[in-house]
Amino acid sequence: MSETPSQKKRRLRFLTLAELVGIAAVAIAALGYWDSHRERTLTERERAAEAQEKKAEEKAGALKLSFLMTGTPDNGGERLRLASVHPEQVIQTQAVSFPSEVRSDAAQTTGNPRIEVGWFEDGLSKAEHARGDKSHHGRLPVGIVTTFIEDGETKTDRAIYLVGYSIHPRMLRSDKVELEGLSLVRRGVGDTLQAAIDALWARQAPPPPKP
């Protein structure tokens, strides 16, 4: 039985409506997927930003709590006055170690953080003469073990610093050593503090060649 023109027209119209419904369904699904993807992307970006911000805050907090000292020349460079960068960290005692060639034992302080040139001046002059070092400026590695109070707790810092100095020759007298400043090399040094100081000193001031 053949279709009449009217039936054929209705069938074509129904097919067109079905296609439109299918297209609309696909479009709605695509919009839903795009919206879901956009929301997921925004969420991931927010989480990444929060994680980065948290990491920055933790790093800033760690830096804030780190123990770091400054050294201010005093009395014409005869000593360095040591002080914590953070005033809430109160220094109690210190043990200052030098390269073994310069001084074999540590200098001790209590409640008066400092480095005195008299602690190592003779040893430094002898070491430099033995090496034939004629430079008038240098940096001496020192290890400083500091006991300090922070937030009511007693803490300890073990670090290596460089002490900047200049040498001024004098007639008929030993050379005068003048202290200039202090800079941090490394924090958190363990029981190998003395060995680390000696190694650093040997690298920057090689011993004289054997005859």
PDB file of C-alpha atoms in Angstrom:
ATOM      1  CA  MET A   1       0.000   0.000   0.000  1.00  0.00           C
ATOM      2  CA  SER A   2       1.584   3.210  -1.140  1.00  0.00           C
ATOM      3  CA  GLU A   3       1.674   6.419   0.933  1.00  0.00           C
ATOM      4  CA  THR A   4      -0.440   9.306  -0.013  1.00  0.00           C
ATOM      5  CA  PRO A   5       1.246  12.691  -0.458  1.00  0.00           C
ATOM      6  CA  SER A   6      -0.271  13.838   2.833  1.00  0.00           C
ATOM      7  CA  GLN A   7       1.116  10.852   4.792  1.00  0.00           C
ATOM      8  CA  LYS A   8       4.532  11.267   3.258  1.00  0.00           C
ATOM      9  CA  LYS A   9       4.566  14.932   4.223  1.00  0.00           C
ATOM     10  CA  ARG A  10       3.637  14.107   7.838  1.00  0.00           C
ATOM     11  CA  ARG A  11       6.355  11.450   8.023  1.00  0.00           C
ATOM     12  CA  LEU A  12       8.988  13.890   6.808  1.00  0.00           C
ATOM     13  CA  ARG A  13       7.780  16.450   9.293  1.00  0.00           C
ATOM     14  CA  PHE A  14       8.010  13.905  12.138  1.00  0.00           C
ATOM     15  CA  LEU A  15      11.539  12.957  11.111  1.00  0.00           C
ATOM     16  CA  THR A  16      12.530  16.611  11.141  1.00  0.00           C
ATOM     17  CA  LEU A  17      11.115  17.101  14.648  1.00  0.00           C
ATOM     18  CA  ALA A  18      12.956  13.991  15.874  1.00  0.00           C
ATOM     19  CA  GLU A  19      16.204  15.286  14.457  1.00  0.00           C
ATOM     20  CA  LEU A  20      15.639  18.637  16.135  1.00  0.00           C
ATOM     21  CA  VAL A  21      14.985  16.927  19.438  1.00  0.00           C
ATOM     22  CA  GLY A  22      18.168  14.868  18.991  1.00  0.00           C
ATOM     23  CA  ILE A  23      20.214  17.946  18.151  1.00  0.00           C
ATOM     24  CA  ALA A  24      18.760  19.776  21.146  1.00  0.00           C
ATOM     25  CA  ALA A  25      19.634  16.833  23.395  1.00  0.00           C
ATOM     26  CA  VAL A  26      23.206  16.780  22.083  1.00  0.00           C
ATOM     27  CA  ALA A  27      23.493  20.543  22.580  1.00  0.00           C
ATOM     28  CA  ILE A  28      22.200  20.323  26.157  1.00  0.00           C
ATOM     29  CA  ALA A  29      24.604  17.494  26.922  1.00  0.00           C
ATOM     30  CA  ALA A  30      27.492  19.481  25.441  1.00  0.00           C
ATOM     31  CA  LEU A  31      26.566  22.551  27.493  1.00  0.00           C
ATOM     32  CA  GLY A  32      26.333  20.420  30.612  1.00  0.00           C
ATOM     33  CA  TYR A  33      29.747  18.872  29.948  1.00  0.00           C
ATOM     34  CA  TRP A  34      31.313  22.265  29.251  1.00  0.00           C
ATOM     35  CA  ASP A  35      29.795  23.742  32.414  1.00  0.00           C
ATOM     36  CA  SER A  36      30.988  20.770  34.463  1.00  0.00           C
ATOM     37  CA  HIS A  37      34.468  21.007  32.923  1.00  0.00           C
ATOM     38  CA  ARG A  38      34.642  24.741  33.584  1.00  0.00           C
ATOM     39  CA  GLU A  39      33.542  24.257  37.197  1.00  0.00           C
ATOM     40  CA  ARG A  40      36.112  21.493  37.691  1.00  0.00           C
ATOM     41  CA  THR A  41      38.848  23.655  36.153  1.00  0.00           C
ATOM     42  CA  LEU A  42      37.962  26.595  38.391  1.00  0.00           C
ATOM     43  CA  THR A  43      37.952  24.327  41.436  1.00  0.00           C
ATOM     44  CA  GLU A  44      41.371  22.926  40.525  1.00  0.00           C
ATOM     45  CA  ARG A  45      42.744  26.433  40.015  1.00  0.00           C
ATOM     46  CA  GLU A  46      41.359  27.549  43.377  1.00  0.00           C
ATOM     47  CA  ARG A  47      42.889  24.523  45.090  1.00  0.00           C
ATOM     48  CA  ALA A  48      46.243  25.144  43.398  1.00  0.00           C
ATOM     49  CA  ALA A  49      46.153  28.810  44.426  1.00  0.00           C
ATOM     50  CA  GLU A  50      45.283  27.853  48.003  1.00  0.00           C
ATOM     51  CA  ALA A  51      48.095  25.278  48.097  1.00  0.00           C
ATOM     52  CA  GLN A  52      50.579  27.808  46.735  1.00  0.00           C
ATOM     53  CA  GLU A  53      49.449  30.436  49.232  1.00  0.00           C
ATOM     54  CA  LYS A  54      49.726  27.935  52.087  1.00  0.00           C
ATOM     55  CA  LYS A  55      53.211  26.931  50.957  1.00  0.00           C
ATOM     56  CA  ALA A  56      54.267  30.594  50.806  1.00  0.00           C
ATOM     57  CA  GLU A  57      52.886  31.173  54.311  1.00  0.00           C
ATOM     58  CA  GLU A  58      54.728  28.125  55.652  1.00  0.00           C
ATOM     59  CA  LYS A  59      57.963  29.286  54.019  1.00  0.00           C
ATOM     60  CA  ALA A  60      57.534  32.795  55.420  1.00  0.00           C
ATOM     61  CA  GLY A  61      56.830  31.319  58.843  1.00  0.00           C
ATOM     62  CA  ALA A  62      59.930  29.121  58.643  1.00  0.00           C
ATOM     63  CA  LEU A  63      62.067  32.096  57.654  1.00  0.00           C
ATOM     64  CA  LYS A  64      60.600  34.146  60.451  1.00  0.00           C
ATOM     65  CA  LEU A  65      61.489  31.492  63.010  1.00  0.00           C
ATOM     66  CA  SER A  66      64.992  30.860  61.637  1.00  0.00           C
ATOM     67  CA  PHE A  67      67.793  31.992  63.902  1.00  0.00           C
ATOM     68  CA  LEU A  68      70.076  34.449  62.142  1.00  0.00           C
ATOM     69  CA  MET A  69      72.664  36.814  63.565  1.00  0.00           C
ATOM     70  CA  THR A  70      74.187  40.098  62.509  1.00  0.00           C
ATOM     71  CA  GLY A  71      77.619  41.330  63.507  1.00  0.00           C
ATOM     72  CA  THR A  72      78.321  44.996  64.152  1.00  0.00           C
ATOM     73  CA  PRO A  73      81.955  46.197  64.405  1.00  0.00           C
ATOM     74  CA  ASP A  74      82.751  47.823  67.746  1.00  0.00           C
ATOM     75  CA  ASN A  75      85.717  49.679  69.255  1.00  0.00           C
ATOM     76  CA  GLY A  76      87.511  50.201  65.971  1.00  0.00           C
ATOM     77  CA  GLY A  77      86.971  46.643  64.751  1.00  0.00           C
ATOM     78  CA  GLU A  78      88.357  44.957  67.883  1.00  0.00           C
ATOM     79  CA  ARG A  79      85.116  43.023  68.294  1.00  0.00           C
ATOM     80  CA  LEU A  80      81.861  42.179  66.595  1.00  0.00           C
ATOM     81  CA  ARG A  81      78.702  42.684  68.602  1.00  0.00           C
ATOM     82  CA  LEU A  82      76.388  39.795  67.737  1.00  0.00           C
ATOM     83  CA  ALA A  83      72.614  40.053  67.805  1.00  0.00           C
ATOM     84  CA  SER A  84      69.672  37.978  66.595  1.00  0.00           C
ATOM     85  CA  VAL A  85      67.707  39.405  63.676  1.00  0.00           C
ATOM     86  CA  HIS A  86      64.514  38.620  65.633  1.00  0.00           C
ATOM     87  CA  PRO A  87      64.411  40.502  68.953  1.00  0.00           C
ATOM     88  CA  GLU A  88      62.129  37.846  70.498  1.00  0.00           C
ATOM     89  CA  GLN A  89      65.050  35.397  70.298  1.00  0.00           C
ATOM     90  CA  VAL A  90      67.188  36.115  73.366  1.00  0.00           C
ATOM     91  CA  ILE A  91      70.754  34.801  73.198  1.00  0.00           C
ATOM     92  CA  GLN A  92      71.951  33.074  76.380  1.00  0.00           C
ATOM     93  CA  THR A  93      75.315  31.414  75.690  1.00  0.00           C
ATOM     94  CA  GLN A  94      77.589  30.849  72.734  1.00  0.00           C
ATOM     95  CA  ALA A  95      80.586  28.716  71.805  1.00  0.00           C
ATOM     96  CA  VAL A  96      82.632  30.159  68.947  1.00  0.00           C
ATOM     97  CA  SER A  97      84.967  27.722  67.157  1.00  0.00           C
ATOM     98  CA  PHE A  98      87.726  28.634  64.719  1.00  0.00           C
ATOM     99  CA  PRO A  99      89.801  26.712  62.162  1.00  0.00           C
ATOM    100  CA  SER A 100      92.104  24.386  64.098  1.00  0.00           C
ATOM    101  CA  GLU A 101      95.129  26.077  62.517  1.00  0.00           C
ATOM    102  CA  VAL A 102      94.020  29.412  63.958  1.00  0.00           C
ATOM    103  CA  ARG A 103      92.748  28.369  67.402  1.00  0.00           C
ATOM    104  CA  SER A 104      92.309  24.886  68.827  1.00  0.00           C
ATOM    105  CA  ASP A 105      89.624  25.530  71.450  1.00  0.00           C
ATOM    106  CA  ALA A 106      86.273  27.343  71.373  1.00  0.00           C
ATOM    107  CA  ALA A 107      85.686  30.752  72.947  1.00  0.00           C
ATOM    108  CA  GLN A 108      82.738  30.820  75.352  1.00  0.00           C
ATOM    109  CA  THR A 109      80.354  33.707  76.061  1.00  0.00           C
ATOM    110  CA  THR A 110      77.466  34.112  78.494  1.00  0.00           C
ATOM    111  CA  GLY A 111      74.888  36.855  78.027  1.00  0.00           C
ATOM    112  CA  ASN A 112      77.266  39.021  75.987  1.00  0.00           C
ATOM    113  CA  PRO A 113      77.281  37.674  72.399  1.00  0.00           C
ATOM    114  CA  ARG A 114      80.379  38.828  70.563  1.00  0.00           C
ATOM    115  CA  ILE A 115      83.546  37.852  68.715  1.00  0.00           C
ATOM    116  CA  GLU A 116      86.788  39.373  69.987  1.00  0.00           C
ATOM    117  CA  VAL A 117      89.717  39.852  67.625  1.00  0.00           C
ATOM    118  CA  GLY A 118      92.028  38.977  70.530  1.00  0.00           C
ATOM    119  CA  TRP A 119      90.608  35.447  70.514  1.00  0.00           C
ATOM    120  CA  PHE A 120      92.338  34.548  67.256  1.00  0.00           C
ATOM    121  CA  GLU A 121      94.522  37.442  66.067  1.00  0.00           C
ATOM    122  CA  ASP A 122      97.879  35.779  66.788  1.00  0.00           C
ATOM    123  CA  GLY A 123      96.778  32.437  65.359  1.00  0.00           C
ATOM    124  CA  LEU A 124      95.464  34.066  62.187  1.00  0.00           C
ATOM    125  CA  SER A 125      98.670  36.056  61.679  1.00  0.00           C
ATOM    126  CA  LYS A 126     100.807  32.934  62.114  1.00  0.00           C
ATOM    127  CA  ALA A 127      98.628  30.925  59.720  1.00  0.00           C
ATOM    128  CA  GLU A 128      98.785  33.604  57.044  1.00  0.00           C
ATOM    129  CA  HIS A 129     102.558  34.037  57.384  1.00  0.00           C
ATOM    130  CA  ALA A 130     103.003  30.261  57.115  1.00  0.00           C
ATOM    131  CA  ARG A 131     101.018  30.313  53.873  1.00  0.00           C
ATOM    132  CA  GLY A 132     102.779  33.382  52.540  1.00  0.00           C
ATOM    133  CA  ASP A 133      99.418  35.133  52.251  1.00  0.00           C
ATOM    134  CA  LYS A 134     100.030  38.855  51.747  1.00  0.00           C
ATOM    135  CA  SER A 135      96.435  39.902  51.124  1.00  0.00           C
ATOM    136  CA  HIS A 136      95.048  42.552  53.437  1.00  0.00           C
ATOM    137  CA  HIS A 137      91.473  41.310  53.434  1.00  0.00           C
ATOM    138  CA  GLY A 138      89.946  37.941  54.183  1.00  0.00           C
ATOM    139  CA  ARG A 139      87.033  35.923  55.512  1.00  0.00           C
ATOM    140  CA  LEU A 140      87.489  33.600  58.465  1.00  0.00           C
ATOM    141  CA  PRO A 141      85.031  30.702  58.856  1.00  0.00           C
ATOM    142  CA  VAL A 142      83.757  30.274  62.403  1.00  0.00           C
ATOM    143  CA  GLY A 143      81.289  27.846  63.920  1.00  0.00           C
ATOM    144  CA  ILE A 144      78.848  29.296  66.434  1.00  0.00           C
ATOM    145  CA  VAL A 145      76.716  27.169  68.732  1.00  0.00           C
ATOM    146  CA  THR A 146      74.085  29.450  70.226  1.00  0.00           C
ATOM    147  CA  THR A 147      71.665  28.709  73.032  1.00  0.00           C
ATOM    148  CA  PHE A 148      68.705  31.107  72.972  1.00  0.00           C
ATOM    149  CA  ILE A 149      65.220  31.549  74.381  1.00  0.00           C
ATOM    150  CA  GLU A 150      62.189  31.807  72.095  1.00  0.00           C
ATOM    151  CA  ASP A 151      58.558  31.736  73.254  1.00  0.00           C
ATOM    152  CA  GLY A 152      59.720  30.538  76.653  1.00  0.00           C
ATOM    153  CA  GLU A 153      61.591  27.553  75.162  1.00  0.00           C
ATOM    154  CA  THR A 154      65.349  26.968  75.181  1.00  0.00           C
ATOM    155  CA  LYS A 155      66.663  26.241  71.691  1.00  0.00           C
ATOM    156  CA  THR A 156      70.055  25.661  70.090  1.00  0.00           C
ATOM    157  CA  ASP A 157      71.407  26.798  66.736  1.00  0.00           C
ATOM    158  CA  ARG A 158      74.562  25.386  65.147  1.00  0.00           C
ATOM    159  CA  ALA A 159      75.793  27.381  62.186  1.00  0.00           C
ATOM    160  CA  ILE A 160      78.857  28.427  60.229  1.00  0.00           C
ATOM    161  CA  TYR A 161      79.509  32.101  59.570  1.00  0.00           C
ATOM    162  CA  LEU A 162      82.205  34.038  57.762  1.00  0.00           C
ATOM    163  CA  VAL A 163      83.889  36.840  59.682  1.00  0.00           C
ATOM    164  CA  GLY A 164      85.158  39.560  57.379  1.00  0.00           C
ATOM    165  CA  TYR A 165      88.441  41.143  58.431  1.00  0.00           C
ATOM    166  CA  SER A 166      91.198  43.422  57.202  1.00  0.00           C
ATOM    167  CA  ILE A 167      94.883  43.339  58.124  1.00  0.00           C
ATOM    168  CA  HIS A 168      96.923  46.459  58.819  1.00  0.00           C
ATOM    169  CA  PRO A 169     100.726  46.008  59.015  1.00  0.00           C
ATOM    170  CA  ARG A 170     102.513  47.775  61.879  1.00  0.00           C
ATOM    171  CA  MET A 171     106.181  48.593  62.365  1.00  0.00           C
ATOM    172  CA  LEU A 172     107.991  46.414  64.931  1.00  0.00           C
ATOM    173  CA  ARG A 173     104.659  44.921  66.000  1.00  0.00           C
ATOM    174  CA  SER A 174     102.405  42.143  64.828  1.00  0.00           C
ATOM    175  CA  ASP A 175      99.840  43.026  62.198  1.00  0.00           C
ATOM    176  CA  LYS A 176      96.580  44.521  63.452  1.00  0.00           C
ATOM    177  CA  VAL A 177      93.432  42.588  62.515  1.00  0.00           C
ATOM    178  CA  GLU A 178      90.240  44.623  62.223  1.00  0.00           C
ATOM    179  CA  LEU A 179      86.840  42.918  62.147  1.00  0.00           C
ATOM    180  CA  GLU A 180      84.378  44.157  59.542  1.00  0.00           C
ATOM    181  CA  GLY A 181      81.210  42.053  59.576  1.00  0.00           C
ATOM    182  CA  LEU A 182      79.469  38.691  59.626  1.00  0.00           C
ATOM    183  CA  SER A 183      77.683  36.605  56.981  1.00  0.00           C
ATOM    184  CA  LEU A 184      75.893  33.256  57.219  1.00  0.00           C
ATOM    185  CA  VAL A 185      77.265  30.217  55.373  1.00  0.00           C
ATOM    186  CA  ARG A 186      75.167  27.311  56.617  1.00  0.00           C
ATOM    187  CA  ARG A 187      72.720  26.499  59.391  1.00  0.00           C
ATOM    188  CA  GLY A 188      71.788  23.212  61.013  1.00  0.00           C
ATOM    189  CA  VAL A 189      75.341  21.833  61.177  1.00  0.00           C
ATOM    190  CA  GLY A 190      75.592  18.716  63.336  1.00  0.00           C
ATOM    191  CA  ASP A 191      78.511  17.129  65.169  1.00  0.00           C
ATOM    192  CA  THR A 192      80.791  17.740  62.181  1.00  0.00           C
ATOM    193  CA  LEU A 193      80.957  21.478  62.912  1.00  0.00           C
ATOM    194  CA  GLN A 194      84.731  21.611  63.499  1.00  0.00           C
ATOM    195  CA  ALA A 195      85.476  19.435  60.475  1.00  0.00           C
ATOM    196  CA  ALA A 196      83.263  21.638  58.302  1.00  0.00           C
ATOM    197  CA  ILE A 197      85.064  24.781  59.497  1.00  0.00           C
ATOM    198  CA  ASP A 198      88.487  23.264  58.794  1.00  0.00           C
ATOM    199  CA  ALA A 199      87.394  22.098  55.335  1.00  0.00           C
ATOM    200  CA  LEU A 200      86.073  25.545  54.423  1.00  0.00           C
ATOM    201  CA  TRP A 201      89.258  27.199  55.692  1.00  0.00           C
ATOM    202  CA  ALA A 202      91.422  24.778  53.705  1.00  0.00           C
ATOM    203  CA  ARG A 203      89.497  25.489  50.490  1.00  0.00           C
ATOM    204  CA  GLN A 204      89.846  29.238  50.734  1.00  0.00           C
ATOM    205  CA  ALA A 205      93.375  29.207  52.202  1.00  0.00           C
ATOM    206  CA  PRO A 206      95.306  26.193  50.838  1.00  0.00           C
ATOM    207  CA  PRO A 207      98.292  25.128  52.980  1.00  0.00           C
ATOM    208  CA  PRO A 208     101.789  25.982  51.717  1.00  0.00           C
ATOM    209  CA  PRO A 209     103.491  23.427  49.440  1.00  0.00           C
ATOM    210  CA  LYS A 210     105.823  20.971  51.158  1.00  0.00           C
ATOM    211  CA  PRO A 211     109.553  21.676  50.621  1.00  0.00           C
TER     212      PRO A 211
END
